[in-house]
Amino acid sequence: MLPIARKAKIKELIIEKKNVTVAELTAMFNVTEESIRRDLKQLEDEGILIRIYGGAYISDGVQNDVNVNLREHIHVEGKKRIASKCVEFIKNGDSIFLDASTTSLYIANMIGNKRITVVTNSMKIVNTLVDSPSVHLVIIGGVVSNSSMSALGRNAEQNMNSYYFDLAFISCRTISMQHGITDSNEQQAEVRRLAVERANTVYLVADHTKFDRTSFASICGFEHIHSIIVDKPLSQEWHEFLEAHNVALTECDE
């Protein structure tokens, strides 16, 4: 396939799938990784996509569910700042829920020495905490989603109903004043909704790019969120909106 035709096919593919990896494109077109990276660079220059380590993604679309291995390379420093702030709220003896977000994974990497119970549906978090002797680790079972490396579906939802949490740390795909907290995957949204429902205190962790947008499936409204932790300062409008809805705001600026 000629480079122009290949680039057109990649553009078509990423508009449909919302994210691609260099490895899958290399195998699909039987060309070198260097050729694929060159194609992605040209498409980024045209404003079609955003390149990250290992692939590329676009942020448009209400059903935009980016692969977890790619998400780990998006807004890394901001997510680490959010995670570090979250750890300050976790006390020995707490029972917490960590969702299948990359921010929760960063939290997991920082709490291995705490004497706590951690409930999660994330395989990556399980792998991170399984050898921590002070952490009582509870795995939510269900059908494993390869794109998010998490347990989802009816069994996961039934499993969630067995537990209550002192704290729940949940992420989302998008946040809107009009539509609340939403997600691109309805099964992931349901697990997060159940965590919100069963936690004494709910922390919504979200980088600044998720605000003023809406995704496919509703998680909950602002009345269920106690605190939002974000990596950069929000607008004055958001400050006033959250204050009116009794939601605490923590901005983890650099």
CSV table of C-alpha atoms in Angstrom, one decimal:
chain,number,residue,atom,x,y,z
A,1,MET,CA,0.0,0.0,0.0
A,2,LEU,CA,1.4,3.4,-1.0
A,3,PRO,CA,2.1,5.8,1.9
A,4,ILE,CA,-0.7,8.2,1.0
A,5,ALA,CA,-3.3,5.4,0.9
A,6,ARG,CA,-1.9,3.9,4.1
A,7,LYS,CA,-2.2,7.3,5.9
A,8,ALA,CA,-5.8,7.7,4.7
A,9,LYS,CA,-6.6,4.2,6.1
A,10,ILE,CA,-5.0,5.1,9.4
A,11,LYS,CA,-7.0,8.3,9.5
A,12,GLU,CA,-10.2,6.3,8.8
A,13,LEU,CA,-9.3,3.7,11.5
A,14,ILE,CA,-8.5,6.2,14.3
A,15,ILE,CA,-11.7,8.2,13.6
A,16,GLU,CA,-13.6,4.9,14.1
A,17,LYS,CA,-11.6,3.4,17.0
A,18,LYS,CA,-10.5,6.6,18.6
A,19,ASN,CA,-7.1,5.1,19.4
A,20,VAL,CA,-4.4,3.0,17.7
A,21,THR,CA,-1.1,1.5,18.6
A,22,VAL,CA,2.1,1.5,16.6
A,23,ALA,CA,2.3,-2.3,17.0
A,24,GLU,CA,-1.2,-3.0,15.6
A,25,LEU,CA,-0.6,-0.7,12.6
A,26,THR,CA,2.8,-2.2,11.9
A,27,ALA,CA,1.2,-5.7,11.8
A,28,MET,CA,-1.8,-4.5,9.8
A,29,PHE,CA,0.2,-2.8,7.0
A,30,ASN,CA,3.3,-5.0,7.2
A,31,VAL,CA,5.7,-2.0,7.4
A,32,THR,CA,8.3,-0.8,9.8
A,33,GLU,CA,7.5,1.0,13.1
A,34,GLU,CA,9.5,4.0,11.7
A,35,SER,CA,7.0,4.2,8.7
A,36,ILE,CA,4.0,4.1,11.0
A,37,ARG,CA,5.5,6.8,13.3
A,38,ARG,CA,6.1,9.0,10.3
A,39,ASP,CA,2.5,8.6,9.2
A,40,LEU,CA,1.3,9.4,12.7
A,41,LYS,CA,3.5,12.5,12.9
A,42,GLN,CA,2.1,13.7,9.6
A,43,LEU,CA,-1.5,13.1,10.8
A,44,GLU,CA,-0.7,15.0,14.0
A,45,ASP,CA,0.6,17.9,12.0
A,46,GLU,CA,-2.7,17.9,10.2
A,47,GLY,CA,-4.6,18.1,13.5
A,48,ILE,CA,-6.1,14.7,13.1
A,49,LEU,CA,-4.8,12.9,16.2
A,50,ILE,CA,-2.6,13.3,19.2
A,51,ARG,CA,0.6,11.1,19.4
A,52,ILE,CA,1.7,9.5,22.6
A,53,TYR,CA,4.2,6.8,23.5
A,54,GLY,CA,3.2,3.6,21.6
A,55,GLY,CA,0.4,5.0,19.5
A,56,ALA,CA,-2.1,7.8,19.1
A,57,TYR,CA,-5.6,8.9,20.0
A,58,ILE,CA,-8.3,11.4,19.4
A,59,SER,CA,-10.4,13.0,22.1
A,60,ASP,CA,-13.6,13.5,20.1
A,61,GLY,CA,-16.7,11.3,20.4
A,62,VAL,CA,-19.0,10.3,23.3
A,63,GLN,CA,-17.9,6.6,23.0
A,64,ASN,CA,-14.2,7.3,23.1
A,65,ASP,CA,-12.7,4.5,25.2
A,66,VAL,CA,-8.9,4.8,25.0
A,67,ASN,CA,-6.8,1.6,25.7
A,68,VAL,CA,-5.3,1.7,29.2
A,69,ASN,CA,-1.8,1.1,27.9
A,70,LEU,CA,-2.0,4.3,25.9
A,71,ARG,CA,-3.8,6.2,28.7
A,72,GLU,CA,-0.8,5.6,31.0
A,73,HIS,CA,1.1,8.0,28.8
A,74,ILE,CA,-1.4,10.8,28.7
A,75,HIS,CA,-1.0,13.8,31.1
A,76,VAL,CA,1.3,11.7,33.3
A,77,GLU,CA,2.7,14.5,35.5
A,78,GLY,CA,-0.8,15.9,36.2
A,79,LYS,CA,-2.1,12.4,37.2
A,80,LYS,CA,0.9,11.9,39.5
A,81,ARG,CA,0.2,15.2,41.3
A,82,ILE,CA,-3.5,14.2,41.7
A,83,ALA,CA,-2.5,10.8,43.0
A,84,SER,CA,-0.1,12.3,45.5
A,85,LYS,CA,-2.8,14.6,46.9
A,86,CYS,CA,-5.2,11.6,47.1
A,87,VAL,CA,-2.8,9.7,49.3
A,88,GLU,CA,-3.0,12.4,51.9
A,89,PHE,CA,-6.6,11.6,52.5
A,90,ILE,CA,-6.0,7.9,53.1
A,91,LYS,CA,-5.5,6.8,56.7
A,92,ASN,CA,-4.4,3.5,58.1
A,93,GLY,CA,-7.5,1.4,58.7
A,94,ASP,CA,-9.5,2.8,55.8
A,95,SER,CA,-11.3,0.6,53.3
A,96,ILE,CA,-11.0,2.2,49.9
A,97,PHE,CA,-12.2,1.6,46.3
A,98,LEU,CA,-9.8,2.3,43.4
A,99,ASP,CA,-11.3,2.2,39.9
A,100,ALA,CA,-9.6,1.1,36.7
A,101,SER,CA,-8.2,4.5,35.9
A,102,THR,CA,-4.6,5.3,35.3
A,103,THR,CA,-4.8,7.9,38.2
A,104,SER,CA,-5.9,5.2,40.5
A,105,LEU,CA,-3.0,3.1,39.4
A,106,TYR,CA,-0.7,5.9,40.4
A,107,ILE,CA,-2.4,6.0,43.8
A,108,ALA,CA,-1.8,2.3,44.1
A,109,ASN,CA,1.9,2.8,43.5
A,110,MET,CA,2.0,5.2,46.5
A,111,ILE,CA,0.0,3.3,49.2
A,112,GLY,CA,1.8,-0.1,49.5
A,113,ASN,CA,3.0,0.7,53.0
A,114,LYS,CA,-0.4,1.7,54.4
A,115,ARG,CA,-2.4,-0.7,56.5
A,116,ILE,CA,-5.6,-0.5,54.5
A,117,THR,CA,-8.2,-2.5,52.6
A,118,VAL,CA,-8.2,-1.9,48.8
A,119,VAL,CA,-11.1,-3.0,46.7
A,120,THR,CA,-10.6,-2.8,42.9
A,121,ASN,CA,-11.7,-4.1,39.5
A,122,SER,CA,-8.3,-3.2,38.0
A,123,MET,CA,-5.9,-6.0,37.1
A,124,LYS,CA,-3.0,-3.5,36.9
A,125,ILE,CA,-3.8,-2.3,40.5
A,126,VAL,CA,-4.0,-5.9,41.7
A,127,ASN,CA,-0.6,-6.6,40.2
A,128,THR,CA,0.8,-3.5,41.9
A,129,LEU,CA,-0.5,-4.3,45.4
A,130,VAL,CA,-0.5,-8.1,45.5
A,131,ASP,CA,2.9,-8.3,47.2
A,132,SER,CA,2.2,-5.5,49.8
A,133,PRO,CA,1.9,-7.3,53.1
A,134,SER,CA,0.1,-4.4,54.8
A,135,VAL,CA,-2.7,-4.1,52.2
A,136,HIS,CA,-5.8,-6.3,52.4
A,137,LEU,CA,-6.6,-6.7,48.7
A,138,VAL,CA,-10.1,-7.5,47.4
A,139,ILE,CA,-10.6,-8.2,43.7
A,140,ILE,CA,-13.9,-7.5,42.0
A,141,GLY,CA,-14.5,-10.4,39.7
A,142,GLY,CA,-16.1,-10.3,36.2
A,143,VAL,CA,-15.4,-10.5,32.5
A,144,VAL,CA,-11.9,-9.0,31.9
A,145,SER,CA,-11.9,-6.1,29.4
A,146,ASN,CA,-8.6,-6.2,27.5
A,147,SER,CA,-8.7,-2.5,26.6
A,148,SER,CA,-9.0,-1.4,30.3
A,149,MET,CA,-7.5,-4.5,32.0
A,150,SER,CA,-10.4,-4.5,34.4
A,151,ALA,CA,-13.3,-6.7,35.4
A,152,LEU,CA,-16.7,-5.6,34.1
A,153,GLY,CA,-20.2,-6.8,33.5
A,154,ARG,CA,-23.0,-8.4,35.6
A,155,ASN,CA,-20.7,-10.4,37.9
A,156,ALA,CA,-18.6,-7.4,38.6
A,157,GLU,CA,-21.7,-5.3,39.4
A,158,GLN,CA,-23.1,-8.0,41.7
A,159,ASN,CA,-19.7,-8.3,43.4
A,160,MET,CA,-19.6,-4.6,44.1
A,161,ASN,CA,-22.9,-4.9,46.0
A,162,SER,CA,-21.0,-7.0,48.7
A,163,TYR,CA,-18.9,-4.1,49.9
A,164,TYR,CA,-18.9,-0.6,51.5
A,165,PHE,CA,-16.1,1.8,51.5
A,166,ASP,CA,-14.7,4.6,53.6
A,167,LEU,CA,-13.4,6.3,50.5
A,168,ALA,CA,-13.9,5.8,46.8
A,169,PHE,CA,-11.5,7.3,44.2
A,170,ILE,CA,-13.2,7.3,40.8
A,171,SER,CA,-12.3,8.8,37.5
A,172,CYS,CA,-14.4,9.4,34.4
A,173,ARG,CA,-14.1,10.3,30.7
A,174,THR,CA,-15.7,13.7,30.9
A,175,ILE,CA,-17.4,16.2,33.3
A,176,SER,CA,-20.1,18.7,32.4
A,177,MET,CA,-22.1,21.2,34.4
A,178,GLN,CA,-25.2,20.2,32.4
A,179,HIS,CA,-24.7,16.4,32.2
A,180,GLY,CA,-22.7,15.6,35.3
A,181,ILE,CA,-20.0,12.9,35.4
A,182,THR,CA,-20.0,10.7,32.3
A,183,ASP,CA,-18.0,7.8,30.8
A,184,SER,CA,-17.4,6.4,27.4
A,185,ASN,CA,-18.0,2.8,28.5
A,186,GLU,CA,-21.3,2.0,30.1
A,187,GLN,CA,-20.1,-1.1,32.0
A,188,GLN,CA,-17.2,0.9,33.5
A,189,ALA,CA,-19.7,3.7,34.3
A,190,GLU,CA,-21.9,1.2,36.2
A,191,VAL,CA,-19.0,-0.1,38.4
A,192,ARG,CA,-18.1,3.5,39.2
A,193,ARG,CA,-21.7,4.4,39.9
A,194,LEU,CA,-21.9,1.5,42.4
A,195,ALA,CA,-18.7,2.6,44.1
A,196,VAL,CA,-20.1,6.1,44.5
A,197,GLU,CA,-23.3,4.7,45.9
A,198,ARG,CA,-21.4,2.6,48.5
A,199,ALA,CA,-18.8,5.0,49.7
A,200,ASN,CA,-18.9,7.4,52.7
A,201,THR,CA,-16.7,9.9,50.9
A,202,VAL,CA,-16.3,10.1,47.1
A,203,TYR,CA,-13.3,11.7,45.4
A,204,LEU,CA,-13.5,12.4,41.7
A,205,VAL,CA,-10.0,12.5,40.2
A,206,ALA,CA,-9.8,14.2,36.8
A,207,ASP,CA,-7.2,16.0,34.8
A,208,HIS,CA,-8.2,19.4,33.4
A,209,THR,CA,-8.9,18.1,29.9
A,210,LYS,CA,-12.0,16.2,31.0
A,211,PHE,CA,-14.0,19.3,31.9
A,212,ASP,CA,-16.8,20.8,29.8
A,213,ARG,CA,-17.3,17.7,27.8
A,214,THR,CA,-19.9,14.8,27.8
A,215,SER,CA,-19.6,11.1,27.1
A,216,PHE,CA,-21.9,8.2,26.4
A,217,ALA,CA,-22.9,6.8,29.8
A,218,SER,CA,-23.8,8.6,33.0
A,219,ILE,CA,-22.0,7.8,36.2
A,220,CYS,CA,-23.7,10.3,38.6
A,221,GLY,CA,-24.6,13.9,39.3
A,222,PHE,CA,-22.6,16.3,41.4
A,223,GLU,CA,-24.8,15.7,44.4
A,224,HIS,CA,-23.0,12.4,44.9
A,225,ILE,CA,-19.4,13.8,44.8
A,226,HIS,CA,-17.8,15.2,47.9
A,227,SER,CA,-14.5,16.4,46.4
A,228,ILE,CA,-12.9,16.9,43.0
A,229,ILE,CA,-9.1,16.7,42.7
A,230,VAL,CA,-7.8,18.2,39.5
A,231,ASP,CA,-4.2,18.8,38.2
A,232,LYS,CA,-4.6,22.5,37.1
A,233,PRO,CA,-6.7,25.5,38.2
A,234,LEU,CA,-10.3,25.5,36.8
A,235,SER,CA,-12.2,28.6,35.7
A,236,GLN,CA,-14.0,30.9,38.0
A,237,GLU,CA,-17.3,29.6,36.6
A,238,TRP,CA,-16.4,26.1,37.7
A,239,HIS,CA,-15.4,27.3,41.2
A,240,GLU,CA,-18.8,29.0,41.6
A,241,PHE,CA,-20.6,26.0,40.2
A,242,LEU,CA,-18.9,23.5,42.5
A,243,GLU,CA,-19.3,25.7,45.6
A,244,ALA,CA,-23.0,26.0,44.8
A,245,HIS,CA,-23.2,22.2,44.7
A,246,ASN,CA,-21.2,21.7,47.9
A,247,VAL,CA,-18.3,20.0,46.2
A,248,ALA,CA,-14.9,20.6,47.6
A,249,LEU,CA,-12.2,21.4,45.0
A,250,THR,CA,-8.5,20.7,45.2
A,251,GLU,CA,-6.3,22.0,42.4
A,252,CYS,CA,-2.8,20.4,42.2
A,253,ASP,CA,-1.0,23.1,40.3
A,254,GLU,CA,2.6,22.6,39.4
